[in-house]
PDB file of C-alpha atoms in Angstrom:
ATOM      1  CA  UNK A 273    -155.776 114.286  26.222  1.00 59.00           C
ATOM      2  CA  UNK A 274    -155.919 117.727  26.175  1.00 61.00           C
ATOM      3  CA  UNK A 275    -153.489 119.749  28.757  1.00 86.00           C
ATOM      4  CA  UNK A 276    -154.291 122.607  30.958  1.00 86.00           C
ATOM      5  CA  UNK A 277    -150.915 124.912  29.422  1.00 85.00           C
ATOM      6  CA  UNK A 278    -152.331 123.590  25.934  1.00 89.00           C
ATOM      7  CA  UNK A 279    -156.412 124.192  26.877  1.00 91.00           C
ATOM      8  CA  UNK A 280    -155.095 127.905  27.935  1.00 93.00           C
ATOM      9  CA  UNK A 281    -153.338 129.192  25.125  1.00 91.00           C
ATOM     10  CA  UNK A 282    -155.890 128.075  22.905  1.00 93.00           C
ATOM     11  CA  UNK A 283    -158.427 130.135  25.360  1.00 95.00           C
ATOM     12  CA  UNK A 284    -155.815 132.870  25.148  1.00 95.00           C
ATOM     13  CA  UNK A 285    -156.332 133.108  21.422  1.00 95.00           C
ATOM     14  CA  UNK A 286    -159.741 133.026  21.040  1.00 96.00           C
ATOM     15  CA  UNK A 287    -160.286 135.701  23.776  1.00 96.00           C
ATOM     16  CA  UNK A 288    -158.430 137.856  21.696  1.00 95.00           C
ATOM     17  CA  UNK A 289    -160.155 137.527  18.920  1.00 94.00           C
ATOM     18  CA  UNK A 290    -163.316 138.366  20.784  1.00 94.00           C
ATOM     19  CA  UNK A 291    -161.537 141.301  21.962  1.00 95.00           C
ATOM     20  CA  UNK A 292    -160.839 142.370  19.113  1.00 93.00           C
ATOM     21  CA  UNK A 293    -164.652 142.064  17.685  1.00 89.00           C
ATOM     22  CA  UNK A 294    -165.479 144.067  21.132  1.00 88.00           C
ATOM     23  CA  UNK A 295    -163.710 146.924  19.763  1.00 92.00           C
ATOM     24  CA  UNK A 296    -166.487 147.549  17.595  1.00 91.00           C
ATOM     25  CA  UNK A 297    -168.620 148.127  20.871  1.00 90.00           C
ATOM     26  CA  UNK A 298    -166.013 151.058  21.542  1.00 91.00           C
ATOM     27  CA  UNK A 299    -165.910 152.706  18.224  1.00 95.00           C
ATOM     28  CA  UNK A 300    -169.983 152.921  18.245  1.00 94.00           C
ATOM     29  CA  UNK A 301    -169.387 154.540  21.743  1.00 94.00           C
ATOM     30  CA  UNK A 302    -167.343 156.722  20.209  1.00 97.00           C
ATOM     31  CA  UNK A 303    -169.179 157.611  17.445  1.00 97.00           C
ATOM     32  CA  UNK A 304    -171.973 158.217  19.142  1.00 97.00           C
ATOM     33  CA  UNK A 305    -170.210 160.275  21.456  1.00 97.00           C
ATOM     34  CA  UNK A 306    -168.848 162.590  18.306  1.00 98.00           C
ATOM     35  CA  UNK A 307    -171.920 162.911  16.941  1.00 97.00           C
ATOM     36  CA  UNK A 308    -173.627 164.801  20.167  1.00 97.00           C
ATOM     37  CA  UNK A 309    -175.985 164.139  22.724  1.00 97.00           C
ATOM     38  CA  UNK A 310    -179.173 162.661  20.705  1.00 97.00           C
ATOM     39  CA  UNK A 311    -176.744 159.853  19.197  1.00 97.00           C
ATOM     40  CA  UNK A 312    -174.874 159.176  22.628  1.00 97.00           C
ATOM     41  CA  UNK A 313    -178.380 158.960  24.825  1.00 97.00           C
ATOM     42  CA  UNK A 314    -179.979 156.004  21.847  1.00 96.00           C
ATOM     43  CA  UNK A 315    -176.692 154.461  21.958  1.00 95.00           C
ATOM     44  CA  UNK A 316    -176.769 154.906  26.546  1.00 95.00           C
ATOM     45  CA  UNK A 317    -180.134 153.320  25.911  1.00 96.00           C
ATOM     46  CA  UNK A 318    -179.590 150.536  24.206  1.00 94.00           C
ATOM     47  CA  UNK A 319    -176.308 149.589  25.537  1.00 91.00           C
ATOM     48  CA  UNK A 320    -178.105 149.304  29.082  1.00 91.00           C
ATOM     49  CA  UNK A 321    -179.852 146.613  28.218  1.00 94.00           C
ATOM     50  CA  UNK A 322    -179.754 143.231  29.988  1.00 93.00           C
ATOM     51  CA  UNK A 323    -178.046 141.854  27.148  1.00 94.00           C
ATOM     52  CA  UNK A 324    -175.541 144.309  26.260  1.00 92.00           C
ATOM     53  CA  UNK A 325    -174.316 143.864  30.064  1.00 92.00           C
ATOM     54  CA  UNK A 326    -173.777 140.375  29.672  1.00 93.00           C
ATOM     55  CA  UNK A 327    -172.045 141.457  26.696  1.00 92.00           C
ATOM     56  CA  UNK A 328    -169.906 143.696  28.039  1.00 91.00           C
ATOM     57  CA  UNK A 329    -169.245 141.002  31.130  1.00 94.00           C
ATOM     58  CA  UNK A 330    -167.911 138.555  29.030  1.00 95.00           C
ATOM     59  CA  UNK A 331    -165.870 140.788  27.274  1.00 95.00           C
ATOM     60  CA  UNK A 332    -163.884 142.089  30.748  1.00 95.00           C
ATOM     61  CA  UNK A 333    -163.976 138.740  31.370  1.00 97.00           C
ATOM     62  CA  UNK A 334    -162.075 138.306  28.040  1.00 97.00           C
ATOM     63  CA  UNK A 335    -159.865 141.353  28.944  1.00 96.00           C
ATOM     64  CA  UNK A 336    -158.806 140.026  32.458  1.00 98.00           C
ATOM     65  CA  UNK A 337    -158.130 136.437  31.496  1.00 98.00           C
ATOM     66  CA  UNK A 338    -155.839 137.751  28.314  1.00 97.00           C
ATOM     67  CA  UNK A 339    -154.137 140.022  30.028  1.00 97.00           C
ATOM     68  CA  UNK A 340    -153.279 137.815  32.949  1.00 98.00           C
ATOM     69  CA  UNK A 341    -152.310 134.939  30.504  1.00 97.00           C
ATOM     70  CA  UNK A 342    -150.517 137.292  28.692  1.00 96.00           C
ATOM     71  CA  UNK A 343    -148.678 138.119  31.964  1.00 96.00           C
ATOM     72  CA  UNK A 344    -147.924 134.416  32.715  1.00 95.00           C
ATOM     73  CA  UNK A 345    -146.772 134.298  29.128  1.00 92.00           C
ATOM     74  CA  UNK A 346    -144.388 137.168  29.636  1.00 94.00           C
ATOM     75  CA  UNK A 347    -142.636 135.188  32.276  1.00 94.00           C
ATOM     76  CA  UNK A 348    -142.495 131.962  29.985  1.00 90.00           C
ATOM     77  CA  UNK A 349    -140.508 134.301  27.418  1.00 91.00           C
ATOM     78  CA  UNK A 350    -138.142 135.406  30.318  1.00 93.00           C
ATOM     79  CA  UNK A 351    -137.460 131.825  31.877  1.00 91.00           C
ATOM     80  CA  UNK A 352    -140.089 131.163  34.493  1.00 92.00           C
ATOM     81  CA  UNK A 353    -142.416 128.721  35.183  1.00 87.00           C
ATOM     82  CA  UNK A 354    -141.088 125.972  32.771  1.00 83.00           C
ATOM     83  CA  UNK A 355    -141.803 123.016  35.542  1.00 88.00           C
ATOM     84  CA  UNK A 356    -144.727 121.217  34.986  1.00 84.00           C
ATOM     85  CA  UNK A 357    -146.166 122.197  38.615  1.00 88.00           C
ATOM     86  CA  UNK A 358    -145.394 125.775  38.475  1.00 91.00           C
ATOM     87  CA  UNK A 359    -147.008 125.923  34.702  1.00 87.00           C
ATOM     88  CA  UNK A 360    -149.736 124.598  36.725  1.00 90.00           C
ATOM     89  CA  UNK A 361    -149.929 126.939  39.482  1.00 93.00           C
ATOM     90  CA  UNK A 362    -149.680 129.924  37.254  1.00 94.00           C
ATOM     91  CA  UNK A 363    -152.210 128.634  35.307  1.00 93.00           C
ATOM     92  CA  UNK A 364    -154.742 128.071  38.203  1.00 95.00           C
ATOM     93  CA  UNK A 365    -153.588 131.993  39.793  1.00 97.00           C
ATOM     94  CA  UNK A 366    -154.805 133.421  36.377  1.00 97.00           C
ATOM     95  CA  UNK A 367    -158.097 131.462  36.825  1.00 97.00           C
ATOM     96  CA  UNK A 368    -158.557 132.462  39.923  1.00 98.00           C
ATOM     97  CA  UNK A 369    -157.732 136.666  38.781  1.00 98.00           C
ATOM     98  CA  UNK A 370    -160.065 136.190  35.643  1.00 98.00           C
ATOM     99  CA  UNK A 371    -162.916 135.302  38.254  1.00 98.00           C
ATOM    100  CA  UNK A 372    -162.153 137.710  40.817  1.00 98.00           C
ATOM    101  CA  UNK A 373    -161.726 140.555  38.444  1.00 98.00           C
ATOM    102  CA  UNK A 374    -164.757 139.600  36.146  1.00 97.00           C
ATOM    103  CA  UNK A 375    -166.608 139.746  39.436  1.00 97.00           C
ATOM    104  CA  UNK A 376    -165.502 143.020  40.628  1.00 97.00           C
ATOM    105  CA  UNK A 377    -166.171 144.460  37.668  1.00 95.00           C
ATOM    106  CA  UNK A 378    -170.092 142.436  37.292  1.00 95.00           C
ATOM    107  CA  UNK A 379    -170.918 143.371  41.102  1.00 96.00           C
ATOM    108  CA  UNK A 380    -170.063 147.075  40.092  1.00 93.00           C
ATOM    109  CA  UNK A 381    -171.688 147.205  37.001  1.00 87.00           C
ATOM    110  CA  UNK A 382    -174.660 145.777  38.298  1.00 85.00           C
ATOM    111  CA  UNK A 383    -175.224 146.818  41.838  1.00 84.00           C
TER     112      UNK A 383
END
């Protein structure tokens, strides 16, 4: 049976490996950007599509849970949270910051 502290830092993983393939998203920004204002208004265009902003929505998603995992990971390495029930706890807080966050960031990117 799979546990939650297991489940997570599998999630942990592959969010940062979709990170990582997100950066691509940045450097065509970029690009675009450094090539002047034709190049940056096609790539304006097409990234505000409906399905670049799910994209990108998943993606902070991605951002916010790693970093908070990474956080509750930090305090692993320095002794913390080793019971079962904190593990737990910690692990439902950075659910609950992944969801707020992602939906911060949604509500302002689409309203």
């Amino acid at each position: 049976k799979a546990q939650m502290t297991s489940a997570m830092s599998i999630f942990h993983r592959m969010t940062g490996a979709f990170l990582a393939a997100g950066i691509c998203m940045l450097v065509w920004m970029l690009l675009a950007a450094a090539s002047g204002p034709d190049a940056y208004a096609t790539f304006a265009t097409i990234s505000d599509m409906l399905v670049f902003k799910a994209i990108y929505s998943a993606w902070a998603a991605a951002l916010f849970y790693h970093m908070f995992n990474g956080v509750r990971h930090l305090l692993w390495d320095m002794g913390y949270l080793f019971k079962l029930k904190n593990a737990f706890t910690a692990g439902y807080i950075v659910l609950l910051l992944t969801l707020a966050s992602t939906g911060c960031f949604v509500w302002n990117m689409f309203f």
